[in-house]
Coordinates of C-alpha atoms and ligand atoms in Angstrom, one line a residue:
Chain A
M1 CA 159.1 83.9 22.4
S2 CA 156.7 85.0 19.6
V3 CA 158.0 87.1 16.7
L4 CA 156.1 90.2 18.0
A5 CA 157.3 89.7 21.6
S6 CA 160.9 89.5 20.2
L7 CA 160.2 92.7 18.2
V8 CA 159.0 94.6 21.2
D9 CA 162.0 93.4 23.2
A10 CA 164.4 94.5 20.5
L11 CA 162.8 97.9 20.2
G12 CA 163.0 98.2 24.0
N13 CA 166.6 97.4 24.3
G14 CA 167.7 99.4 21.2
S15 CA 168.9 96.4 19.1
I16 CA 166.2 97.5 16.6
E17 CA 166.2 101.2 15.9
V18 CA 163.3 103.2 14.3
V19 CA 164.9 105.5 11.7
D20 CA 162.9 108.4 10.4
L21 CA 163.0 108.7 6.6
T22 CA 160.6 111.6 6.4
A23 CA 161.2 115.3 5.3
P24 CA 159.8 117.9 7.7
L25 CA 156.4 119.1 6.5
S26 CA 156.0 122.9 6.5
S27 CA 155.5 125.8 4.1
D28 CA 159.2 125.4 3.3
T29 CA 158.8 121.8 2.1
P30 CA 160.0 121.6 -1.6
L31 CA 157.4 120.3 -4.0
L32 CA 156.9 119.2 -7.6
E33 CA 156.3 121.9 -10.2
L34 CA 154.6 121.1 -13.5
P35 CA 154.4 123.4 -16.5
P36 CA 152.0 126.3 -15.7
E37 CA 149.2 125.0 -17.9
F38 CA 148.6 122.1 -15.5
G39 CA 147.1 121.9 -12.0
Q40 CA 149.7 122.1 -9.2
T41 CA 150.2 120.3 -5.9
A42 CA 149.6 122.7 -2.9
R43 CA 152.3 124.0 -0.7
F44 CA 151.8 122.8 2.9
E45 CA 150.1 125.6 5.0
L46 CA 149.1 125.5 8.7
E47 CA 146.1 127.6 9.8
E48 CA 146.1 128.1 13.6
I49 CA 142.8 127.4 15.3
S50 CA 143.8 128.3 18.8
R51 CA 146.9 128.6 21.0
Y52 CA 146.0 128.6 24.7
D53 CA 144.0 131.7 24.1
D54 CA 140.4 133.0 23.7
R55 CA 139.9 130.7 20.8
G56 CA 140.7 127.7 23.0
P57 CA 142.0 128.5 26.5
A58 CA 143.7 125.1 27.3
W59 CA 144.6 123.9 23.8
Y60 CA 146.7 124.6 20.7
W61 CA 145.8 123.1 17.4
N62 CA 145.8 123.8 13.6
N63 CA 144.0 123.1 10.4
F64 CA 146.1 122.6 7.3
R65 CA 146.0 122.5 3.6
T66 CA 148.4 120.4 1.5
G67 CA 148.7 118.2 -1.6
E68 CA 148.4 114.4 -1.6
H69 CA 151.7 114.5 -3.4
T70 CA 153.4 117.3 -1.3
G71 CA 156.6 116.4 0.7
T72 CA 157.3 112.8 1.7
H73 CA 154.4 110.9 0.1
F74 CA 152.9 107.6 -1.2
D75 CA 151.7 107.2 -4.8
A76 CA 148.7 105.0 -5.2
P77 CA 148.1 103.1 -8.5
N78 CA 145.1 105.3 -9.5
H79 CA 147.4 108.4 -9.5
W80 CA 148.3 107.4 -13.1
V81 CA 146.0 106.9 -16.0
T82 CA 147.6 103.4 -16.5
G83 CA 146.3 102.5 -13.0
K84 CA 143.0 104.4 -13.1
D85 CA 141.0 101.3 -12.4
L86 CA 143.3 100.0 -9.7
A87 CA 143.6 100.9 -6.0
D88 CA 143.0 104.4 -4.6
I89 CA 145.1 105.4 -1.6
G90 CA 142.4 104.4 0.8
S91 CA 142.2 100.9 -0.6
V92 CA 145.8 99.9 -0.8
T93 CA 146.2 96.7 1.2
P94 CA 147.6 97.4 4.7
S95 CA 150.1 94.6 4.3
A96 CA 152.0 96.9 1.9
F97 CA 152.6 99.4 4.7
V98 CA 155.1 97.1 6.5
A99 CA 157.6 95.7 3.9
P100 CA 161.2 94.8 3.5
A101 CA 163.5 97.2 1.7
V102 CA 166.8 97.1 -0.2
V103 CA 168.9 100.3 -0.7
L104 CA 170.7 100.9 -4.0
D105 CA 173.4 103.5 -3.4
V106 CA 174.1 105.6 -6.5
T107 CA 175.2 108.8 -4.7
A108 CA 178.6 108.7 -6.5
E109 CA 177.1 108.4 -9.9
V110 CA 174.6 111.2 -9.2
E111 CA 177.3 113.5 -7.9
Q112 CA 178.9 113.2 -11.3
D113 CA 175.7 113.6 -13.3
P114 CA 172.4 115.0 -11.9
H115 CA 170.6 113.3 -14.9
F116 CA 171.9 109.8 -13.8
L117 CA 169.4 107.0 -14.4
V118 CA 169.3 103.7 -12.6
E119 CA 169.5 100.9 -15.2
R120 CA 168.7 97.2 -15.2
S121 CA 172.5 96.6 -15.0
H122 CA 172.6 98.3 -11.6
L123 CA 169.8 96.1 -10.3
D124 CA 171.5 93.0 -11.6
A125 CA 174.8 94.0 -10.0
F126 CA 173.0 94.7 -6.7
Q127 CA 171.4 91.2 -6.7
D128 CA 174.6 89.5 -7.7
E129 CA 176.2 91.1 -4.6
H130 CA 173.3 91.0 -2.1
G131 CA 171.0 88.2 -3.3
P132 CA 167.6 88.5 -4.8
F133 CA 165.2 91.3 -4.1
P134 CA 162.7 90.5 -1.3
A135 CA 159.1 89.6 -2.4
G136 CA 156.8 92.5 -1.9
G137 CA 159.7 94.8 -1.0
W138 CA 160.7 98.3 -1.7
L139 CA 163.7 99.3 -3.8
L140 CA 165.0 102.5 -2.3
C141 CA 167.2 104.5 -4.6
R142 CA 169.8 106.4 -2.5
T143 CA 171.0 109.4 -4.6
G144 CA 172.0 111.9 -1.9
W145 CA 169.4 114.2 -3.4
S146 CA 167.7 114.8 0.0
S147 CA 170.7 117.0 1.0
R148 CA 169.0 119.5 -1.2
T149 CA 166.4 121.1 1.1
T150 CA 165.2 124.2 -0.8
Q151 CA 162.8 124.3 -3.7
E152 CA 165.5 125.5 -6.1
E153 CA 168.1 122.9 -5.1
M154 CA 165.5 120.1 -5.2
L155 CA 164.1 120.8 -8.7
N156 CA 167.5 121.9 -10.0
N157 CA 166.3 123.7 -13.1
T158 CA 169.0 124.1 -15.8
D159 CA 168.8 125.1 -19.4
V160 CA 167.3 121.7 -20.2
G161 CA 164.7 121.9 -17.5
P162 CA 164.3 120.1 -14.1
S163 CA 167.5 118.1 -13.7
S164 CA 167.3 115.3 -11.1
P165 CA 168.1 111.6 -11.2
G166 CA 165.7 108.7 -11.8
M167 CA 165.2 105.4 -13.5
S168 CA 165.4 104.4 -17.2
P169 CA 162.2 103.3 -18.9
E170 CA 163.4 99.8 -19.4
C171 CA 164.5 99.5 -15.8
A172 CA 161.1 100.9 -14.6
R173 CA 159.3 98.4 -16.9
W174 CA 161.3 95.5 -15.4
V175 CA 160.6 96.6 -11.8
A176 CA 156.9 96.9 -12.6
E177 CA 156.4 93.8 -14.8
E178 CA 159.0 91.3 -13.9
S179 CA 160.4 92.0 -10.4
V180 CA 158.9 90.7 -7.1
L181 CA 159.2 94.3 -5.7
Q182 CA 156.0 96.2 -4.7
G183 CA 157.5 99.6 -5.5
I184 CA 160.3 102.1 -5.4
G185 CA 161.3 104.9 -3.1
V186 CA 163.3 107.9 -4.0
E187 CA 164.8 111.1 -2.5
T188 CA 163.4 113.4 -5.2
V189 CA 160.0 115.1 -5.3
G190 CA 158.6 112.3 -7.5
T191 CA 159.6 108.9 -8.5
D192 CA 160.6 109.9 -12.1
A193 CA 163.7 111.8 -13.2
G194 CA 163.4 115.5 -13.7
A195 CA 163.6 115.0 -17.5
A196 CA 161.1 112.1 -17.6
H197 CA 158.5 114.1 -19.5
S198 CA 160.7 113.6 -22.6
F199 CA 161.2 109.8 -22.0
D200 CA 159.5 107.0 -24.0
P201 CA 157.0 106.4 -22.4
P202 CA 156.9 109.7 -20.5
F203 CA 157.2 109.3 -16.7
P204 CA 158.0 105.6 -17.0
C205 CA 158.1 105.0 -13.2
H206 CA 154.6 106.4 -12.8
S207 CA 153.3 104.8 -16.0
F208 CA 154.7 101.3 -15.5
L209 CA 154.7 100.9 -11.7
L210 CA 151.3 102.4 -11.0
G211 CA 149.8 100.6 -14.1
N212 CA 151.0 97.3 -12.6
D213 CA 149.4 97.9 -9.2
K214 CA 152.7 98.9 -7.6
Y215 CA 153.5 101.9 -5.5
G216 CA 155.9 104.9 -5.2
L217 CA 157.5 106.7 -2.2
A218 CA 158.9 110.1 -2.9
Q219 CA 161.1 112.6 -1.0
L220 CA 162.7 110.2 1.4
Q221 CA 165.6 111.2 3.7
N222 CA 168.2 109.4 5.8
L223 CA 168.6 106.5 3.4
D224 CA 172.3 106.6 4.3
R225 CA 171.2 105.2 7.7
L226 CA 169.9 102.0 6.2
P227 CA 171.7 98.8 5.4
A228 CA 171.7 97.6 1.8
T229 CA 169.4 94.8 2.8
G230 CA 167.5 93.8 6.0
A231 CA 165.6 97.0 6.9
V232 CA 161.8 97.0 7.2
V233 CA 160.0 100.1 5.9
I234 CA 156.8 101.3 7.5
A235 CA 154.8 103.7 5.3
P236 CA 151.1 103.9 6.2
P237 CA 149.4 106.6 4.1
L238 CA 146.3 108.4 5.3
K239 CA 143.1 106.6 4.5
I240 CA 141.8 109.2 2.0
V241 CA 138.7 107.8 0.4
G242 CA 139.2 107.9 -3.4
G243 CA 142.6 109.7 -3.0
S244 CA 145.5 109.2 -5.4
G245 CA 148.3 109.5 -2.8
S246 CA 149.0 110.8 0.6
P247 CA 151.7 112.6 2.7
V248 CA 153.1 109.9 4.9
R249 CA 155.4 109.5 7.8
V250 CA 157.9 106.9 6.6
V251 CA 160.2 105.1 9.2
A252 CA 162.4 102.1 8.9
L253 CA 163.2 99.3 11.4
V254 CA 166.9 98.6 11.4
E255 CA 168.7 95.9 13.3
R256 CA 171.8 97.1 15.1
S257 CA 174.5 94.7 16.1
Chain B
M1 CA 167.2 84.3 11.8
S2 CA 167.2 87.9 12.8
V3 CA 164.1 89.4 14.4
L4 CA 163.4 91.5 11.3
A5 CA 163.9 88.6 9.0
S6 CA 161.4 86.6 11.2
L7 CA 159.0 89.5 11.0
V8 CA 159.2 89.7 7.2
D9 CA 158.7 85.9 7.0
A10 CA 155.7 86.0 9.3
L11 CA 154.1 88.9 7.3
G12 CA 154.7 87.0 4.1
N13 CA 153.2 83.7 5.3
G14 CA 150.2 85.4 7.0
S15 CA 151.1 84.3 10.6
I16 CA 151.4 88.0 11.3
E17 CA 148.5 90.1 10.0
V18 CA 148.3 93.9 9.5
V19 CA 145.0 95.1 10.9
D20 CA 143.8 98.5 9.9
L21 CA 142.6 100.5 12.9
T22 CA 141.8 103.7 10.9
A23 CA 138.5 105.4 10.1
P24 CA 138.0 106.4 6.4
L25 CA 139.0 110.0 5.8
S26 CA 136.4 112.0 3.7
S27 CA 134.0 114.9 4.1
D28 CA 131.8 112.4 6.0
T29 CA 134.3 111.7 8.7
P30 CA 132.8 112.6 12.1
L31 CA 134.7 115.3 14.0
L32 CA 134.9 116.9 17.4
E33 CA 132.6 119.9 18.0
L34 CA 133.4 122.5 20.6
P35 CA 131.1 125.2 21.9
P36 CA 130.6 127.8 19.1
E37 CA 132.8 130.5 20.8
F38 CA 135.9 128.4 20.2
G39 CA 137.8 127.6 17.0
Q40 CA 136.9 124.3 15.3
T41 CA 138.8 121.5 13.7
A42 CA 138.1 121.4 9.9
R43 CA 136.1 118.9 8.1
F44 CA 138.2 116.9 5.6
E45 CA 137.8 118.2 2.1
L46 CA 139.4 117.1 -1.2
E47 CA 140.1 119.6 -4.0
E48 CA 140.7 117.9 -7.3
I49 CA 143.7 119.1 -9.2
S50 CA 143.3 117.0 -12.3
R51 CA 141.7 113.7 -13.3
Y52 CA 143.3 112.4 -16.6
D53 CA 142.1 115.6 -18.3
D54 CA 143.4 119.0 -19.6
R55 CA 144.6 119.9 -16.1
G56 CA 146.9 116.8 -16.1
P57 CA 146.3 114.4 -19.0
A58 CA 147.9 111.2 -17.6
W59 CA 147.4 111.8 -13.9
Y60 CA 144.7 112.2 -11.1
W61 CA 145.5 114.0 -7.9
N62 CA 144.1 116.2 -5.2
N63 CA 144.9 118.9 -2.7
F64 CA 143.1 118.7 0.6
R65 CA 142.2 120.6 3.8
T66 CA 141.7 119.0 7.1
G67 CA 142.4 119.5 10.8
E68 CA 145.3 118.0 12.7
H69 CA 142.7 116.5 15.0
T70 CA 140.2 115.4 12.4
G71 CA 139.4 111.7 12.0
T72 CA 141.8 109.0 13.3
H73 CA 144.6 111.1 14.8
F74 CA 147.6 111.4 17.1
D75 CA 147.7 114.0 20.0
A76 CA 151.1 115.5 20.7
P77 CA 152.0 116.8 24.2
N78 CA 152.0 120.4 23.0
H79 CA 148.3 120.1 22.1
W80 CA 147.5 120.9 25.7
V81 CA 148.6 123.8 27.8
T82 CA 149.9 121.4 30.4
G83 CA 152.4 120.1 27.7
K84 CA 153.0 123.4 25.9
D85 CA 156.8 123.2 26.4
L86 CA 156.9 119.5 25.5
A87 CA 157.1 117.8 22.0
D88 CA 155.2 119.1 19.0
I89 CA 154.0 116.4 16.6
G90 CA 157.1 116.8 14.4
S91 CA 159.4 116.1 17.3
V92 CA 157.7 113.1 19.0
T93 CA 160.4 110.4 19.1
P94 CA 160.0 107.8 16.2
S95 CA 160.3 105.0 18.7
A96 CA 156.8 105.9 19.9
F97 CA 155.4 105.0 16.5
V98 CA 155.9 101.3 16.9
A99 CA 154.7 100.1 20.3
P100 CA 153.0 97.2 22.1
A101 CA 149.3 97.6 22.9
V102 CA 146.8 96.1 25.4
V103 CA 143.1 96.3 24.7
L104 CA 140.6 96.8 27.6
D105 CA 137.2 95.7 26.5
V106 CA 134.4 97.8 28.1
T107 CA 131.8 97.4 25.3
A108 CA 129.3 95.8 27.6
E109 CA 129.5 98.6 30.1
V110 CA 129.3 101.3 27.5
E111 CA 126.2 99.6 26.0
Q112 CA 124.5 100.1 29.4
D113 CA 125.8 103.6 29.9
P114 CA 127.2 106.0 27.2
H115 CA 128.8 108.0 30.0
F116 CA 130.7 105.0 31.2
L117 CA 134.2 105.9 32.6
V118 CA 137.2 103.6 32.8
E119 CA 138.4 103.6 36.4
R120 CA 141.6 102.5 38.1
S121 CA 139.8 99.3 39.2
H122 CA 139.3 98.3 35.6
L123 CA 143.0 98.6 34.9
D124 CA 143.9 96.7 38.1
A125 CA 141.6 93.9 37.1
F126 CA 143.0 93.8 33.6
Q127 CA 146.6 93.5 34.9
D128 CA 145.5 90.9 37.4
E129 CA 144.2 88.8 34.6
H130 CA 146.7 89.6 31.8
G131 CA 149.9 90.7 33.6
P132 CA 151.5 94.1 33.8
F133 CA 151.1 96.7 31.1
P134 CA 154.0 96.8 28.6
A135 CA 156.6 99.6 29.1
G136 CA 156.1 102.3 26.5
G137 CA 152.8 100.7 25.4
W138 CA 149.4 101.9 24.4
L139 CA 146.2 101.2 26.4
L140 CA 143.5 100.9 23.8
C141 CA 140.0 101.3 25.2
R142 CA 137.5 99.2 23.3
T143 CA 134.1 100.7 23.7
G144 CA 132.3 99.7 20.5
W145 CA 131.8 103.4 19.8
S146 CA 133.3 103.1 16.3
S147 CA 130.2 101.4 15.1
R148 CA 128.8 105.0 15.2
T149 CA 129.8 106.3 11.9
T150 CA 127.8 109.5 11.5
Q151 CA 128.5 112.9 13.2
E152 CA 125.3 112.6 15.2
E153 CA 125.8 109.1 16.4
M154 CA 129.5 109.8 17.2
L155 CA 128.9 112.9 19.3
N156 CA 125.6 111.6 20.8
N157 CA 124.3 114.9 22.0
T158 CA 121.6 114.5 24.7
D159 CA 120.0 117.0 27.1
V160 CA 123.2 116.9 29.1
G161 CA 125.4 117.6 26.1
P162 CA 127.9 115.3 24.2
S163 CA 127.5 111.8 25.8
S164 CA 130.3 109.4 25.0
P165 CA 132.6 107.2 27.2
G166 CA 136.0 108.1 28.6
M167 CA 138.3 107.8 31.6
S168 CA 137.9 109.1 35.1
P169 CA 140.2 111.9 36.2
E170 CA 141.9 109.7 38.8
C171 CA 142.4 106.9 36.3
A172 CA 143.8 109.4 33.7
R173 CA 146.2 110.8 36.4
W174 CA 147.4 107.3 37.2
V175 CA 148.1 106.4 33.5
A176 CA 149.9 109.7 33.0
E177 CA 151.9 109.9 36.3
E178 CA 152.3 106.3 37.5
S179 CA 151.9 103.8 34.7
V180 CA 154.6 102.6 32.3
L181 CA 152.2 103.3 29.3
Q182 CA 153.1 105.9 26.7
G183 CA 149.4 106.8 26.0
I184 CA 145.9 105.8 25.4
G185 CA 143.8 105.1 22.3
V186 CA 140.1 105.4 22.0
E187 CA 137.2 105.0 19.5
T188 CA 135.6 108.4 20.2
V189 CA 136.6 111.7 18.5
G190 CA 138.9 112.7 21.3
T191 CA 140.6 110.9 24.2
D192 CA 138.2 112.4 26.8
A193 CA 134.6 111.6 27.6
G194 CA 131.9 113.7 26.0
A195 CA 131.2 115.3 29.4
A196 CA 134.8 115.9 30.3
H197 CA 134.5 119.7 30.2
S198 CA 132.7 119.4 33.5
F199 CA 135.3 117.1 35.2
D200 CA 137.9 118.1 37.8
P201 CA 140.3 118.9 36.1
P202 CA 138.4 119.4 32.8
F203 CA 139.5 117.1 30.0
P204 CA 141.7 114.9 32.4
C205 CA 143.1 112.7 29.7
H206 CA 144.4 115.6 27.7
S207 CA 145.5 117.5 30.8
F208 CA 147.3 114.7 32.6
L209 CA 148.6 112.6 29.7
L210 CA 149.9 115.4 27.4
G211 CA 151.3 117.3 30.4
N212 CA 153.3 114.2 31.2
D213 CA 154.8 113.9 27.7
K214 CA 152.4 111.1 26.8
Y215 CA 150.2 110.7 23.8
G216 CA 146.7 110.1 22.6
L217 CA 145.1 108.2 19.7
A218 CA 141.5 109.0 18.8
Q219 CA 138.8 107.6 16.5
L220 CA 140.3 104.1 16.2
Q221 CA 138.3 101.2 14.7
N222 CA 138.5 97.4 14.6
L223 CA 139.7 97.1 18.1
D224 CA 137.6 93.9 18.3
R225 CA 140.2 92.4 15.9
L226 CA 143.0 92.7 18.4
P227 CA 143.9 90.4 21.3
A228 CA 143.9 91.7 24.8
T229 CA 147.7 91.6 24.8
G230 CA 150.5 91.0 22.3
A231 CA 149.6 93.3 19.4
V232 CA 152.0 96.0 18.1
V233 CA 150.5 99.3 17.1
I234 CA 152.0 101.3 14.3
A235 CA 151.0 105.0 14.4
P236 CA 153.4 107.3 12.6
P237 CA 151.9 110.9 12.5
L238 CA 152.8 113.3 9.7
K239 CA 156.0 115.3 10.5
I240 CA 154.2 118.6 10.8
V241 CA 156.8 121.1 12.0
G242 CA 155.4 122.7 15.2
G243 CA 152.1 120.9 14.9
S244 CA 149.9 119.8 17.8
G245 CA 148.7 116.5 16.3
S246 CA 148.1 114.8 13.0
P247 CA 145.7 112.6 11.1
V248 CA 147.4 109.2 11.1
R249 CA 147.0 105.8 9.5
V250 CA 147.0 103.4 12.5
V251 CA 147.6 99.7 11.9
A252 CA 148.4 96.8 14.2
L253 CA 150.5 93.8 13.8
V254 CA 148.7 90.7 15.2
E255 CA 150.1 87.2 15.5
R256 CA 147.7 84.5 14.3
S257 CA 148.0 80.9 15.4
Ligands
MN1 MN1 153.6 111.5 -6.3
MN2 MN1 142.9 115.4 19.4

């Protein structure tokens, strides 16, 4: 049987499950906040066009306004100045949308310290245990942060500013420049730690990954439902011509035994 | 090797290709037009937030406004009054997002007649030649219509109104009520023919399919790059809470020999 016929069979008999990794998109969806002197990503808002009424007797539908980087979303290389001559979201190669994923679980560490940063040593230990990262794959950082569903909990502002986990500059540089990975996925509103404006360089995940033609996935959920290795992540962003990112429905294919 | 490991291997060595079936999303994207007394789906519009400037020195990003049913999009059952108590776009089961597809080629017929309608007899002939439709699969109707990239060409208004191909009421009823398919995909701006307001019932694809908890995909491209059988369509809509549809990036997995 061909690989695709086997895939269809396995989806049909439940031996491969489709797991939804996406946060619900509504006006309650938490979103990134920058200092007030900067432009801001828009809250998701529906505008009803008709609802089986005079405006459309047999149909219900909406228009909506949102940000490219609102809710669960995909960062394209041109989102960052380091990648400004690289792909926009409409030109990212479709082969990136179906890719293997590994899941690094640092929930225990983040429970102890909301400023926890993933370091090279965590990636080394993961590979020692599970084997090398898959070529063109995603590194998904499972922090437990997606249990925070309100704006306040998600940003976690403290007296030192937004306090959420992320990745150290050296680790981000390694993922971008030396690893075979195509990008990282996180549960927070952006790929960088809440305090990353103060890092050297600032926002190292954005700066290094996007500058190296790699990608980011933010505000993922249900990472606890994925195995450490072996899942396939499906993340096809909208084909926004010249866009810098896109809200995206992210799902994973997971083999059940 | 597991099915997913085989899939990753095949994607890596190019024996499975990811084919983009999506129209570019911009202010030029053609869109459905209803009579002026009804509400209308919004044209896609980007609003720049910053572009490596004072509004955001190291980053470029946008907000945007669009319609749930603008460009390449997914129709949820609650889009139509016949499905008003069925799934909204945020509740469609994720297993629907990865599904086998068959491609019915009626480009020659449509070239002769822009009002061409797919009939039961075409589906019977297809199954006689290629075997039964796949359970939970998509029927993609390849009409060649996606070569029309402007608003005017896409709607094709003539002295009898919008003139574009579709499916006959009896055929739509059969797909909805009797077939094992989960829905249909088309190259036009909606699943119904341009003249379908005058059919009995009006808009039979919307009325029958959505009322039977099935789905629609509109404004697909590149269907000529798919085999008649054996492709897997990936179409994960945005998780819009309570929405009736969603712009979507549709890709297909195709086995190359
Ligand atoms: Mn982002
Ligand atoms: Mn529609």
